[in-house]
Amino acid sequence: LCRQLGALRAMHQKGVNLTDVRVEDGQEFAQVGSSLEDAWQIRASGWMVRAGVTRGSAKQEAGLPVERVISHPLYNDNSMDYDIALMKLRVPLNFSDTIGALCLLPSHQDLLPGTPCWVSGWGYTRPDQGKPHPCSSLPMLKEALVPLISTQRCNSSCMYAGELTARMLCAGYPQGKIDACQGDSGGPLVCQDELAWRLVGIVSWGRGCAEPNHPGVYTNVAQLLPWIYHITEVWLLSRI
Ligand code: 4AZ
């Protein structure tokens, strides 16, 4: 059974897209959520999602309305620990050739270092890219093969020297050159097993992009499954 979680491009009605402003960042939330009992759970009427697209879209292009957004209550802006949020669409997606469900991992499955996984996004293709020229064509979705790197190795003194928590995992190449970059955050890291494609990570952070000894750091979805199941169960049962 796969839940309808996965690679979606979301944007804000005001004209900011999900990759420009982190959904889980404080201010947007503090403002909108302050009137609710649960400050972490807001009615996200301003958020829109586009599904089944590979071409980057203009800010004013229509999307599907989002009913709710919740960011993890333990999210830490400094350490980037618990870098995850969930969105519930107002109306379920119609599955098609280009829109489907991505599976989660079976609980407590540990993937081996070297497992081939794919990251995708509309982010920078050079670390110093800067804003695109207003007349330049809209970007296409890009993907890259990034093998998993063990946390033990990634947390060693020559890589991230203890900065990684259990809610993080690394993927990429010790020699650099291929990596996620700014604007890819929130996007999926997927790996295929015998049964399905699985959402293993979420693009989170890294020192620069594609630098040697600083592979991409991803939210370790396997460690957050209890929270994902809890929230989606509540949303399902309460019909909110
Ligand atoms: C970012 O700022 C970002 N090289 C995303 C991914 C990586 C670095 C920065 C990984 O959104």
Short mmCIF file of C-alpha atoms and ligand atoms in Angstrom, two decimals:
data_model
loop_
_atom_site.label_atom_id
_atom_site.label_comp_id
_atom_site.label_asym_id
_atom_site.label_seq_id
_atom_site.Cartn_x
_atom_site.Cartn_y
_atom_site.Cartn_z
CA LEU A 1 0.00 0.00 0.00
CA CYS A 2 1.43 3.33 -1.00
CA ARG A 3 0.23 6.62 0.33
CA GLN A 4 -0.16 9.52 -1.99
CA LEU A 5 3.09 11.15 -0.97
CA GLY A 6 5.78 12.12 -3.37
CA ALA A 7 7.31 14.51 -5.77
CA LEU A 8 5.04 17.44 -6.09
CA ARG A 9 5.81 20.95 -7.07
CA ALA A 10 4.07 23.33 -4.73
CA MET A 11 3.89 27.06 -4.85
CA HIS A 12 2.30 29.86 -2.97
CA GLN A 13 -0.54 31.91 -4.42
CA LYS A 14 1.36 35.04 -3.57
CA GLY A 15 3.92 34.02 -6.15
CA VAL A 16 6.60 32.33 -4.09
CA ASN A 17 7.26 28.70 -4.84
CA LEU A 18 7.97 25.99 -2.34
CA THR A 19 11.60 25.89 -3.23
CA ASP A 20 12.06 29.64 -2.72
CA VAL A 21 10.55 29.65 0.75
CA ARG A 22 10.90 26.63 2.98
CA VAL A 23 7.44 25.43 3.99
CA GLU A 24 8.84 24.54 7.37
CA ASP A 25 10.36 27.96 8.00
CA GLY A 26 8.95 29.86 10.96
CA GLN A 27 7.49 33.18 9.90
CA GLU A 28 4.96 32.07 7.34
CA PHE A 29 3.77 29.56 9.90
CA ALA A 30 3.86 31.69 13.02
CA GLN A 31 1.71 34.26 11.23
CA VAL A 32 -0.91 32.03 9.75
CA GLY A 33 -0.92 29.45 12.51
CA SER A 34 -1.04 31.66 15.55
CA SER A 35 -4.83 31.74 15.74
CA LEU A 36 -5.05 27.95 15.93
CA GLU A 37 -4.72 25.83 19.05
CA ASP A 38 -2.06 23.79 17.39
CA ALA A 39 0.45 26.28 16.09
CA TRP A 40 2.16 23.65 13.92
CA GLN A 41 -0.93 22.72 12.00
CA ILE A 42 -2.43 25.40 9.83
CA ARG A 43 -5.09 25.73 7.19
CA ALA A 44 -2.80 26.24 4.26
CA SER A 45 -5.19 27.99 1.95
CA GLY A 46 -2.37 29.90 0.31
CA TRP A 47 -0.44 26.87 -0.90
CA MET A 48 -0.91 25.29 -4.31
CA VAL A 49 0.53 22.10 -5.75
CA ARG A 50 1.26 21.13 -9.34
CA ALA A 51 1.50 17.45 -10.13
CA GLY A 52 2.66 15.61 -13.23
CA VAL A 53 4.74 18.42 -14.66
CA THR A 54 8.39 18.43 -15.69
CA ARG A 55 8.65 21.95 -17.01
CA GLY A 56 9.06 24.65 -14.40
CA SER A 57 5.93 26.80 -14.39
CA ALA A 58 5.33 30.48 -14.15
CA LYS A 59 4.24 31.67 -10.71
CA GLN A 60 0.77 32.67 -11.91
CA GLU A 61 -0.01 29.26 -13.46
CA ALA A 62 -2.81 27.45 -11.68
CA GLY A 63 -2.27 24.60 -9.24
CA LEU A 64 -4.26 22.41 -6.89
CA PRO A 65 -5.26 23.90 -3.55
CA VAL A 66 -3.71 22.59 -0.33
CA GLU A 67 -5.97 21.90 2.64
CA ARG A 68 -3.38 21.55 5.40
CA VAL A 69 0.32 21.82 6.00
CA ILE A 70 2.16 20.56 9.04
CA SER A 71 5.85 20.87 9.71
CA HIS A 72 7.58 18.65 12.23
CA PRO A 73 7.33 20.20 15.71
CA LEU A 74 10.99 19.37 16.38
CA TYR A 75 12.27 21.05 13.20
CA ASN A 76 15.44 22.99 14.00
CA ASP A 77 16.40 25.80 11.67
CA ASN A 78 20.06 25.71 12.79
CA SER A 79 20.87 22.03 12.79
CA MET A 80 18.25 21.22 10.09
CA ASP A 81 17.12 18.33 12.26
CA TYR A 82 13.58 17.02 11.52
CA ASP A 83 13.47 18.83 8.14
CA ILE A 84 10.09 17.56 6.97
CA ALA A 85 6.55 18.81 6.39
CA LEU A 86 3.36 17.18 5.13
CA MET A 87 0.70 18.68 2.90
CA LYS A 88 -2.85 17.48 2.40
CA LEU A 89 -4.54 18.41 -0.86
CA ARG A 90 -8.12 19.66 -0.78
CA VAL A 91 -9.09 17.12 -3.47
CA PRO A 92 -7.37 13.76 -4.13
CA LEU A 93 -5.17 13.61 -7.24
CA ASN A 94 -6.37 11.71 -10.29
CA PHE A 95 -3.67 9.17 -11.06
CA SER A 96 -2.52 9.01 -14.68
CA ASP A 97 0.56 8.18 -16.76
CA THR A 98 2.37 11.07 -15.14
CA ILE A 99 0.83 11.19 -11.65
CA GLY A 100 1.09 8.26 -9.26
CA ALA A 101 1.87 7.25 -5.70
CA LEU A 102 5.38 6.89 -4.36
CA CYS A 103 5.74 4.25 -1.65
CA LEU A 104 7.31 4.70 1.75
CA LEU A 105 9.89 2.23 3.06
CA PRO A 106 8.77 -0.77 5.06
CA SER A 107 9.31 0.25 8.71
CA HIS A 108 12.87 0.00 9.99
CA GLN A 109 14.37 -1.16 6.74
CA ASP A 110 18.00 -0.07 6.55
CA LEU A 111 19.30 0.52 3.05
CA LEU A 112 22.90 -0.40 2.34
CA PRO A 113 25.55 2.19 1.47
CA GLY A 114 26.00 2.26 -2.28
CA THR A 115 22.28 1.71 -2.99
CA PRO A 116 21.57 3.62 -6.22
CA CYS A 117 18.99 6.38 -5.67
CA TRP A 118 17.71 9.29 -7.75
CA VAL A 119 17.24 12.91 -6.79
CA SER A 120 15.23 15.33 -8.89
CA GLY A 121 14.45 19.01 -8.84
CA TRP A 122 14.26 22.41 -10.55
CA GLY A 123 17.13 23.82 -8.50
CA TYR A 124 20.47 25.38 -9.46
CA THR A 125 22.71 23.57 -11.91
CA ARG A 126 25.70 25.65 -10.70
CA PRO A 127 26.31 26.57 -7.05
CA ASP A 128 26.59 30.30 -7.89
CA GLN A 129 23.75 30.42 -10.41
CA GLY A 130 21.77 33.33 -8.99
CA LYS A 131 18.30 34.33 -10.16
CA PRO A 132 17.40 33.43 -13.76
CA HIS A 133 16.99 36.29 -16.24
CA PRO A 134 13.26 37.18 -16.52
CA CYS A 135 13.36 36.36 -20.26
CA SER A 136 15.09 33.00 -19.93
CA SER A 137 13.01 29.91 -20.62
CA LEU A 138 11.50 27.97 -17.74
CA PRO A 139 13.73 25.17 -16.43
CA MET A 140 13.06 21.49 -17.00
CA LEU A 141 13.01 19.03 -14.13
CA LYS A 142 16.43 17.39 -13.77
CA GLU A 143 17.44 14.12 -12.17
CA ALA A 144 20.70 12.62 -10.97
CA LEU A 145 21.89 9.23 -9.77
CA VAL A 146 23.29 9.56 -6.24
CA PRO A 147 24.31 6.41 -4.31
CA LEU A 148 23.68 6.31 -0.55
CA ILE A 149 26.68 6.98 1.70
CA SER A 150 26.75 5.52 5.22
CA THR A 151 26.08 8.01 8.02
CA GLN A 152 29.17 6.74 9.81
CA ARG A 153 31.33 7.74 6.86
CA CYS A 154 29.42 10.95 6.14
CA ASN A 155 29.74 12.05 9.77
CA SER A 156 33.50 11.37 9.88
CA SER A 157 36.02 14.18 10.33
CA CYS A 158 36.74 14.50 6.59
CA MET A 159 33.05 14.94 5.73
CA TYR A 160 30.43 16.48 8.06
CA ALA A 161 32.34 15.89 11.30
CA GLY A 162 29.44 14.99 13.57
CA GLU A 163 26.90 17.48 12.18
CA LEU A 164 24.51 14.74 11.04
CA THR A 165 21.68 13.52 13.27
CA ALA A 166 19.75 10.24 12.98
CA ARG A 167 17.10 12.15 10.99
CA MET A 168 19.61 12.74 8.16
CA LEU A 169 21.26 10.62 5.50
CA CYS A 170 23.84 11.31 2.81
CA ALA A 171 23.82 10.51 -0.88
CA GLY A 172 26.21 11.46 -3.64
CA TYR A 173 29.90 11.12 -4.38
CA PRO A 174 32.95 11.67 -2.15
CA GLN A 175 34.64 13.27 -5.17
CA GLY A 176 31.71 15.69 -5.66
CA LYS A 177 30.59 16.80 -9.15
CA ILE A 178 26.99 15.46 -9.01
CA ASP A 179 24.61 16.72 -6.33
CA ALA A 180 21.37 18.46 -5.43
CA CYS A 181 21.67 22.23 -5.00
CA GLN A 182 19.82 25.33 -3.89
CA GLY A 183 16.19 25.21 -4.99
CA ASP A 184 16.08 21.42 -4.92
CA SER A 185 15.21 21.35 -1.22
CA GLY A 186 11.98 19.56 -0.44
CA GLY A 187 12.39 17.36 -3.50
CA PRO A 188 12.46 13.57 -3.39
CA LEU A 189 15.31 11.06 -3.12
CA VAL A 190 13.86 7.81 -4.44
CA CYS A 191 15.27 4.27 -4.58
CA GLN A 192 13.81 1.23 -6.30
CA ASP A 193 13.49 -2.21 -4.72
CA GLU A 194 11.92 -5.38 -6.13
CA LEU A 195 8.43 -4.10 -5.37
CA ALA A 196 8.32 -0.35 -5.78
CA TRP A 197 9.96 3.05 -5.93
CA ARG A 198 10.33 4.36 -2.39
CA LEU A 199 10.69 7.84 -0.93
CA VAL A 200 13.93 7.42 1.05
CA GLY A 201 15.02 11.03 1.49
CA ILE A 202 14.04 14.66 1.07
CA VAL A 203 16.61 17.17 -0.23
CA SER A 204 17.62 19.14 2.85
CA TRP A 205 21.09 20.74 2.93
CA GLY A 206 24.78 20.34 2.26
CA ARG A 207 27.98 22.38 2.30
CA GLY A 208 27.86 24.06 -1.06
CA CYS A 209 26.92 21.88 -4.01
CA ALA A 210 28.85 19.00 -5.55
CA GLU A 211 31.99 19.81 -3.51
CA PRO A 212 34.41 16.98 -2.74
CA ASN A 213 33.75 15.35 0.65
CA HIS A 214 30.46 17.23 1.09
CA PRO A 215 27.70 15.11 -0.44
CA GLY A 216 24.04 16.13 -0.29
CA VAL A 217 22.27 15.71 3.05
CA TYR A 218 18.70 14.45 3.00
CA THR A 219 15.96 14.03 5.58
CA ASN A 220 15.98 10.35 6.57
CA VAL A 221 12.34 9.49 5.88
CA ALA A 222 12.63 6.01 7.48
CA GLN A 223 13.29 7.67 10.85
CA LEU A 224 10.15 9.80 10.56
CA LEU A 225 7.65 7.12 9.49
CA PRO A 226 5.88 7.01 12.88
CA TRP A 227 5.23 10.76 12.63
CA ILE A 228 4.11 10.49 8.97
CA TYR A 229 1.71 7.65 9.82
CA HIS A 230 0.42 9.45 12.88
CA ILE A 231 -0.38 12.68 11.03
CA THR A 232 -1.84 11.02 7.92
CA GLU A 233 -3.98 8.76 10.14
CA VAL A 234 -5.33 11.76 12.04
CA TRP A 235 -6.07 13.55 8.77
CA LEU A 236 -7.82 10.46 7.41
CA LEU A 237 -9.93 9.73 10.51
CA SER A 238 -10.95 13.28 11.26
CA ARG A 239 -11.68 13.95 7.59
CA ILE A 240 -9.71 17.17 7.75
C1 4AZ B 1 19.71 24.46 -0.54
O1 4AZ B 1 20.18 25.50 -0.11
C2 4AZ B 1 20.60 23.28 -0.75
N1 4AZ B 1 24.25 20.16 -2.07
C3 4AZ B 1 20.06 22.08 -1.15
C4 4AZ B 1 20.89 21.00 -1.33
C5 4AZ B 1 22.24 21.10 -1.09
C6 4AZ B 1 22.78 22.29 -0.68
C7 4AZ B 1 21.95 23.40 -0.51
C8 4AZ B 1 23.10 19.90 -1.29
O2 4AZ B 1 18.53 24.38 -0.82
#
